[in-house]
Short mmCIF file of C-alpha atoms and ligand atoms in Angstrom, two decimals:
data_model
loop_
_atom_site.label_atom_id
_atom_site.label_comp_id
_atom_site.label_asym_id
_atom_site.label_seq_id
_atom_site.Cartn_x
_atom_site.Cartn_y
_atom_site.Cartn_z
CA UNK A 1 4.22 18.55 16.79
CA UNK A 2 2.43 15.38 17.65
CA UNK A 3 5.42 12.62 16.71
CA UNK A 4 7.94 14.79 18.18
CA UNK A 5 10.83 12.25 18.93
CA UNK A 6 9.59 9.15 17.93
CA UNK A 7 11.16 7.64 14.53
CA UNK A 8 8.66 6.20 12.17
CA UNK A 9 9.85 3.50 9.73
CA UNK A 10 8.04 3.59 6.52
CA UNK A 11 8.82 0.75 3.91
CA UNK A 12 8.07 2.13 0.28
CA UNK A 13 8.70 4.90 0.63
CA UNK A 14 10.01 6.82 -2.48
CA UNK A 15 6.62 7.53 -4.49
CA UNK A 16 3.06 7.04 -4.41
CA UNK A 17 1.56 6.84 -1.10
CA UNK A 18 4.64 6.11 1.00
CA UNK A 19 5.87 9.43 0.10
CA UNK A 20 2.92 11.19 1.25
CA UNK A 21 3.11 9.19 4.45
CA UNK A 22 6.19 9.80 5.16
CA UNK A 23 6.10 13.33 5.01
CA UNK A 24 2.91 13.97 6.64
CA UNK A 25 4.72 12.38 9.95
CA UNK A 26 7.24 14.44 9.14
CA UNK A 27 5.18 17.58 9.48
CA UNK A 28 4.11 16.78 12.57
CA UNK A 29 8.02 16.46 13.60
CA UNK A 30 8.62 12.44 13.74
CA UNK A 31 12.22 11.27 12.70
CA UNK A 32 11.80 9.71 9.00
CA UNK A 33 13.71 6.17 7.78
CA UNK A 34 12.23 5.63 4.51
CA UNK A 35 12.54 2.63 2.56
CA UNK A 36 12.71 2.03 -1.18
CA UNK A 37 13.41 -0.81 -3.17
CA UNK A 38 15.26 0.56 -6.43
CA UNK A 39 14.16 4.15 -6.82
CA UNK A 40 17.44 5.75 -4.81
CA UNK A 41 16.97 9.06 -6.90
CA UNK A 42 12.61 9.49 -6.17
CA UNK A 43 14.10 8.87 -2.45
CA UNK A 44 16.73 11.15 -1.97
CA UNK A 45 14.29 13.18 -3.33
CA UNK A 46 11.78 12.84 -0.68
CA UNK A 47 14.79 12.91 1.87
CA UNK A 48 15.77 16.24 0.97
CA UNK A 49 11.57 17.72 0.97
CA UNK A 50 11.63 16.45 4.57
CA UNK A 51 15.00 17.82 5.58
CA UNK A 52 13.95 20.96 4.41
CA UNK A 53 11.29 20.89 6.98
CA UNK A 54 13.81 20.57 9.90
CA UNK A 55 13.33 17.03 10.70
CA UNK A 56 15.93 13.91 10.35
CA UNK A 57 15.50 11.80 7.54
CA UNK A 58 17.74 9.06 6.03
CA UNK A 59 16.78 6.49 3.35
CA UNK A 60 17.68 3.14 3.31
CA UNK A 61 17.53 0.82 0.09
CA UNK A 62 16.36 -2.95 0.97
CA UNK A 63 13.80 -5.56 -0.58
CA UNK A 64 11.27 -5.52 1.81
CA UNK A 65 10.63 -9.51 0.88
CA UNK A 66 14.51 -11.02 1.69
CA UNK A 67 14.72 -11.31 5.43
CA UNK A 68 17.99 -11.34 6.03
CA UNK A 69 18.25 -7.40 4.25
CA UNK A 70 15.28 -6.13 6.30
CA UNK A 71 16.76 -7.54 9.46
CA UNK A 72 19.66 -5.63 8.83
CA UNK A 73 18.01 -2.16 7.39
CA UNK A 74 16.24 -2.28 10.93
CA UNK A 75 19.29 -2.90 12.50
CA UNK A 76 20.70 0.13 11.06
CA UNK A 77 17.92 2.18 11.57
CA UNK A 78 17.39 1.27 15.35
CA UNK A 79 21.27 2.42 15.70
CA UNK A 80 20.78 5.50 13.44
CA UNK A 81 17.91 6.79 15.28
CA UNK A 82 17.74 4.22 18.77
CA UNK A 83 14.86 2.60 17.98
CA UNK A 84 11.65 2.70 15.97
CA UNK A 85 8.48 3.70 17.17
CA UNK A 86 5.91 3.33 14.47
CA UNK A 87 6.02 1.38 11.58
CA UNK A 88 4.14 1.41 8.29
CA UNK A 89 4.23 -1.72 6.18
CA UNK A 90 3.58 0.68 2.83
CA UNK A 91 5.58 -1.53 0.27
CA UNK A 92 3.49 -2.83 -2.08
CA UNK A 93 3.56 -4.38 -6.03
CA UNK A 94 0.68 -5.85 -8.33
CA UNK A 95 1.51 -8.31 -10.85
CA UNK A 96 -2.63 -8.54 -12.54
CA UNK A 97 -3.38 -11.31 -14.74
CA UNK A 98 -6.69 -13.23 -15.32
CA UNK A 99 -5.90 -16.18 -12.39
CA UNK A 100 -6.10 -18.59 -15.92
CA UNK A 101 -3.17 -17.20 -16.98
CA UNK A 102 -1.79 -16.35 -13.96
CA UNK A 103 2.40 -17.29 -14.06
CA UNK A 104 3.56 -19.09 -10.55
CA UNK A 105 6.35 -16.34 -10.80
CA UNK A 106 3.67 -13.66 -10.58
CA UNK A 107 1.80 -15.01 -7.33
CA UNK A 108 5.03 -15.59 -5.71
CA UNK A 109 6.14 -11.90 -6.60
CA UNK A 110 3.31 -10.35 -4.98
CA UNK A 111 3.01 -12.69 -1.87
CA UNK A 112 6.73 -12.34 -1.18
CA UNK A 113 6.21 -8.55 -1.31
CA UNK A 114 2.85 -7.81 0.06
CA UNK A 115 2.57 -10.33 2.44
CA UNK A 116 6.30 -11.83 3.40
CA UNK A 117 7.40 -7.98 3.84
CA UNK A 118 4.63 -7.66 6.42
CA UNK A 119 6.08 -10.30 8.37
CA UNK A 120 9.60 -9.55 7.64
CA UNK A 121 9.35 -5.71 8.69
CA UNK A 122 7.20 -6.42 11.56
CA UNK A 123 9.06 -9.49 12.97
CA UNK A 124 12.42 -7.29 13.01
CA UNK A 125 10.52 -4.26 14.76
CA UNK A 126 8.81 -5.53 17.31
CA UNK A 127 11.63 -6.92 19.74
CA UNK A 128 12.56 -3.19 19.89
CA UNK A 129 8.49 -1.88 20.28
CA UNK A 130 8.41 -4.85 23.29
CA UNK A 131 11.35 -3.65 25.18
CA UNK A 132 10.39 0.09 25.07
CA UNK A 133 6.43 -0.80 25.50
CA UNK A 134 5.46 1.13 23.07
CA UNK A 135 4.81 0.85 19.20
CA UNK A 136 2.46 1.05 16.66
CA UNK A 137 2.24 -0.72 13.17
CA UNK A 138 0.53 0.15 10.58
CA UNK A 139 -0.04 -2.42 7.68
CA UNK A 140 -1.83 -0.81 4.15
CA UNK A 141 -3.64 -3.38 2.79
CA UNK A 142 -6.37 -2.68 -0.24
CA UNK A 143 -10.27 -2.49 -0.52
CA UNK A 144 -9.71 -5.90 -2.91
CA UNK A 145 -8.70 -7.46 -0.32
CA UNK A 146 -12.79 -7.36 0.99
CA UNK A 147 -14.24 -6.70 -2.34
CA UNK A 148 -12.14 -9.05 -4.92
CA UNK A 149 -11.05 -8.44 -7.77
CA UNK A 150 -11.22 -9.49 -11.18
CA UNK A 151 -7.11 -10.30 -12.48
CA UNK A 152 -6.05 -9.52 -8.96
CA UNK A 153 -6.19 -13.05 -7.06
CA UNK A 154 -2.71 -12.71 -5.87
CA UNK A 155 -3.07 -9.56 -4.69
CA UNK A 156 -6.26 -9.61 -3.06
CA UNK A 157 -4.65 -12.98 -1.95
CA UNK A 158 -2.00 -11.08 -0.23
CA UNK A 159 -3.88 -7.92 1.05
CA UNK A 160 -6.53 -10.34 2.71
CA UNK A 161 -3.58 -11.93 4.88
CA UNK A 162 -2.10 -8.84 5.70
CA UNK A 163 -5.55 -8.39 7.42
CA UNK A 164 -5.68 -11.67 9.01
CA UNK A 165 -1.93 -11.08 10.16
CA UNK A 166 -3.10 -7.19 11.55
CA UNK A 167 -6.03 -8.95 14.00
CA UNK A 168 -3.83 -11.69 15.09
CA UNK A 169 -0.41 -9.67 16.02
CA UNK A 170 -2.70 -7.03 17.29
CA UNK A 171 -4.03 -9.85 19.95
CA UNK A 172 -1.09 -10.76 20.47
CA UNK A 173 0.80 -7.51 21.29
CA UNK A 174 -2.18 -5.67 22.78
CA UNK A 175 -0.82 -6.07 26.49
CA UNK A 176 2.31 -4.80 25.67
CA UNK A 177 0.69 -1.25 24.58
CA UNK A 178 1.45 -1.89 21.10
CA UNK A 179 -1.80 -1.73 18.05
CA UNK A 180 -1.68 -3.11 14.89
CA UNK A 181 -4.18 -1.50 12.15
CA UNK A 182 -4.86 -2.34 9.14
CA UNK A 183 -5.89 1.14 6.34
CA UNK A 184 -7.11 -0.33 2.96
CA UNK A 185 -7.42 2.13 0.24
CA UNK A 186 -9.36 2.39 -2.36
CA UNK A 187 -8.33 3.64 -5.61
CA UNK A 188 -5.73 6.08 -5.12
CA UNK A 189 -3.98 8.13 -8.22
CA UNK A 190 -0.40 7.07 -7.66
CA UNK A 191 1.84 5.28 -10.37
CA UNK A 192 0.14 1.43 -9.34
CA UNK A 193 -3.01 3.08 -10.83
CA UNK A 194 -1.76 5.08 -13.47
CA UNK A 195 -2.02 2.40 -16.55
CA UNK A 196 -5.71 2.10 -15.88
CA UNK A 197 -7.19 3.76 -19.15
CA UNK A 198 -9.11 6.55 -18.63
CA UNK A 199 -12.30 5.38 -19.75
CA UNK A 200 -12.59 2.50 -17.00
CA UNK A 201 -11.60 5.00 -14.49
CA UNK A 202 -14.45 7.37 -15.21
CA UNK A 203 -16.98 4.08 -15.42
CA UNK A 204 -14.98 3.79 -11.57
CA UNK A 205 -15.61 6.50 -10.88
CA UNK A 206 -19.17 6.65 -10.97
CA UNK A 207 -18.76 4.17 -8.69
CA UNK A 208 -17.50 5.71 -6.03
CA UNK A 209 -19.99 7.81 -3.54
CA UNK A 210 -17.26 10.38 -3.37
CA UNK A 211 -17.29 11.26 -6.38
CA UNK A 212 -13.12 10.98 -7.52
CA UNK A 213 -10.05 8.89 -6.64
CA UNK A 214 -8.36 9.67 -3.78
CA UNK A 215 -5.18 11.15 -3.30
CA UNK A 216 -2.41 9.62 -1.77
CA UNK A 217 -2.64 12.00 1.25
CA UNK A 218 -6.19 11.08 1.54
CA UNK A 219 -4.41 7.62 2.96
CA UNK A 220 -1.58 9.49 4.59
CA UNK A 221 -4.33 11.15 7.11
CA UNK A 222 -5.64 7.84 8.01
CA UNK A 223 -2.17 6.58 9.29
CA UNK A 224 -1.20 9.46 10.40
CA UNK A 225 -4.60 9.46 13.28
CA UNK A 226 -3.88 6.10 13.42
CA UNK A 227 -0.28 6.64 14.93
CA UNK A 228 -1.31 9.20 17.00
CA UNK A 229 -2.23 9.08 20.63
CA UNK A 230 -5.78 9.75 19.88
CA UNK A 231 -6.06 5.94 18.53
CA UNK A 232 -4.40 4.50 21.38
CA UNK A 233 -7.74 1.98 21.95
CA UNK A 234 -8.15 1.35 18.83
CA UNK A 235 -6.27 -2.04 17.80
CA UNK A 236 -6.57 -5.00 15.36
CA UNK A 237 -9.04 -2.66 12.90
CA UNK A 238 -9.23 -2.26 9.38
CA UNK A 239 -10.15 1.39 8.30
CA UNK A 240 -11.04 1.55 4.75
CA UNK A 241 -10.48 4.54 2.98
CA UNK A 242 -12.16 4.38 -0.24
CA UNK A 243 -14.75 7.37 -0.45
CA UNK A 244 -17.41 5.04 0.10
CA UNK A 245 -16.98 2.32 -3.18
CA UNK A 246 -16.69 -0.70 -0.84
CA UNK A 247 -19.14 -0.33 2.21
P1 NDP B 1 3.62 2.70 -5.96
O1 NDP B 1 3.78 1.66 -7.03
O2 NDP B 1 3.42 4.10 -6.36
O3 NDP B 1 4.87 2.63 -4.96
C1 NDP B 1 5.26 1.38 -4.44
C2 NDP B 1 6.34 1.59 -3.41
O4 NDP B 1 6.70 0.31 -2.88
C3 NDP B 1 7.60 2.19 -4.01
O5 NDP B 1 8.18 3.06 -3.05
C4 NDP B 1 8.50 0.98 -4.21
O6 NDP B 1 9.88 1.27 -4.12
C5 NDP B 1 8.11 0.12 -3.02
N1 NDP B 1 8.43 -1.28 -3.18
C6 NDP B 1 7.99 -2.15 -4.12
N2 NDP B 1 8.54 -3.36 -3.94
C7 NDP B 1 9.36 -3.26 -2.86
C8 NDP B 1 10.21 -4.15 -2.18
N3 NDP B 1 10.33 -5.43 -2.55
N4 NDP B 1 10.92 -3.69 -1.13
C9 NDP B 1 10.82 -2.40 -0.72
N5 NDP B 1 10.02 -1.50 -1.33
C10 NDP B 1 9.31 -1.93 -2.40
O7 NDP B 1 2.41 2.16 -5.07
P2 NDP B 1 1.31 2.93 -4.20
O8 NDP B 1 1.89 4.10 -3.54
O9 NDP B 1 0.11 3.08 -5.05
O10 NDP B 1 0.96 1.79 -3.13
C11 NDP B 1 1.45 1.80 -1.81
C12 NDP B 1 0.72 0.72 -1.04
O11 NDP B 1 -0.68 0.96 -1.07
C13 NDP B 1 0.92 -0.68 -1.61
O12 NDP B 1 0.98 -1.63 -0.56
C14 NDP B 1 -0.34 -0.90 -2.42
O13 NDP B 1 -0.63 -2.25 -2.57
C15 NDP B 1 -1.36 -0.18 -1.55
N6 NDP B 1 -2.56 0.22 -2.24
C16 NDP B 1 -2.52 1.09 -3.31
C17 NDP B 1 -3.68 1.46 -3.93
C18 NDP B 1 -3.71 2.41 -5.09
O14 NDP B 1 -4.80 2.59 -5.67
N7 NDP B 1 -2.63 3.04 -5.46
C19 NDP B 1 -5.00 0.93 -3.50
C20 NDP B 1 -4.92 0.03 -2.37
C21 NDP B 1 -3.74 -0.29 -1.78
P3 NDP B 1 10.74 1.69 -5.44
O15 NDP B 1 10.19 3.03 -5.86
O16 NDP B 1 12.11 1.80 -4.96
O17 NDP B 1 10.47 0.63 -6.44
#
């Protein structure tokens, strides 16, 4: 029981790979808050999975890109639980166009939420990590954010400054025996990749060294070390987990 009384917060965290984040610290006994943005009934069910493992676990709804509601979700989870001791910026939404035809509305959309969440969740966290000297944050950012992608420059836009943000709060918050990593995955089967048709998934897939898309708890492992005390040097790092289709 690794995360045995500490209280991870993980933002998105009602489907896809926040799910399988979330409960993966759970099996490993950490206190779950789990954030969603509008999916209250995917949520409750993922509360009630981890309950039944005999761990604590509330959800909290909140837009991970309006300020004002993270600062008080993380109020009410530092009260609910006093204090959080890993977070995992996991909320995450595409909005793909060619960049021609790219709308202003759809750049915005996935900078607020990809990028302004990151700095939103973490700026609310971290007076808490400071005082306690202890913390670790987590950021998931995406192998496009190296790579590129074709009808992705906002969010390769926004997953390359989450990385830029990991290296320099990880600098900044080293001395106060708190890391910041960065995981970018590659492409996972979760409902973000669900529209791709099939036959440009198999031409992906050949690809991809490993042979298949990952799984979301392919990702889930990766925070999960990364969280642990077995990572405590490791800080400011991006860890790509992509079976090998962006080296
Ligand atoms: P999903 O679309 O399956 O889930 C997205 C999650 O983010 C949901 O829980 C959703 O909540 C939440 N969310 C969206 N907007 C907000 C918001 N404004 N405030 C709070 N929560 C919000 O995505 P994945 O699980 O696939 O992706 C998770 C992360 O991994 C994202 O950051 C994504 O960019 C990244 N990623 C995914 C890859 C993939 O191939 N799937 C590859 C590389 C990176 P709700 O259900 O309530 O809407």
């Amino acid at each position: 029981m690794e995360f045995k009384g500490k209280t991870v917060l993980v933002t998105g965290g009602s489907r896809g790979i926040g799910a399988a984040i979330a409960q993966s610290f759970a099996e490993q006994g950490a206190t779950i808050a789990l954030n969603y943005a509008g999916s209250q009934e995917a949520a409750e069910e993922i509360r009630d999975k981890i309950l039944a493992m005999g761990v604590e676990c509330k959800i909290y709804q909140g837009d991970v890109s309006d300020f004002s509601q993270v600062e008080n979700m993380i109020k009410t989870v530092e009260e609910d639980f006093s204090g959080i001791d890993i977070l995992v910026n996991n909320a995450g939404v595409t909005k793909d166009s060619l960049f021609m035809r790219m709308k202003e509305e759809d750049w915005d959309k996935v900078i607020d939420t990809n990028l302004k969440g990151v700095y939103n969740c973490s700026k609310s966290v971290i007076r808490g990590m400071i005082k306690r000297k202890f913390g670790k944050i987590i950021n998931i950012t995406s192998v496009v954010a190296l790579s590129g992608n074709i009808g992705q420059a906002n969010y390769a836009a926004s997953k390359a400054g989450v990385i830029g943000f990991t290296k320099s709060l990880a600098q900044e918050l080293g001395s106060r025996n708190i890391q910041v990593n960065s995981v970018a995955p590659g492409y996972i089967e979760t409902s973000m990749t669900e529209s791709i048709p099939q036959n440009i998934k198999d031409e992906l897939i050949k690809k991809i060294p490993s042979g298949r898309i990952g799984s979301p708890d392919d990702v889930a492992n990766a925070v999960v070390f990364l969280a642990s005390d077995k990572a405590n040097y490791i800080t400011g790092q991006v860890i790509s987990v992509n079976g090998g289709l962006y080296m």
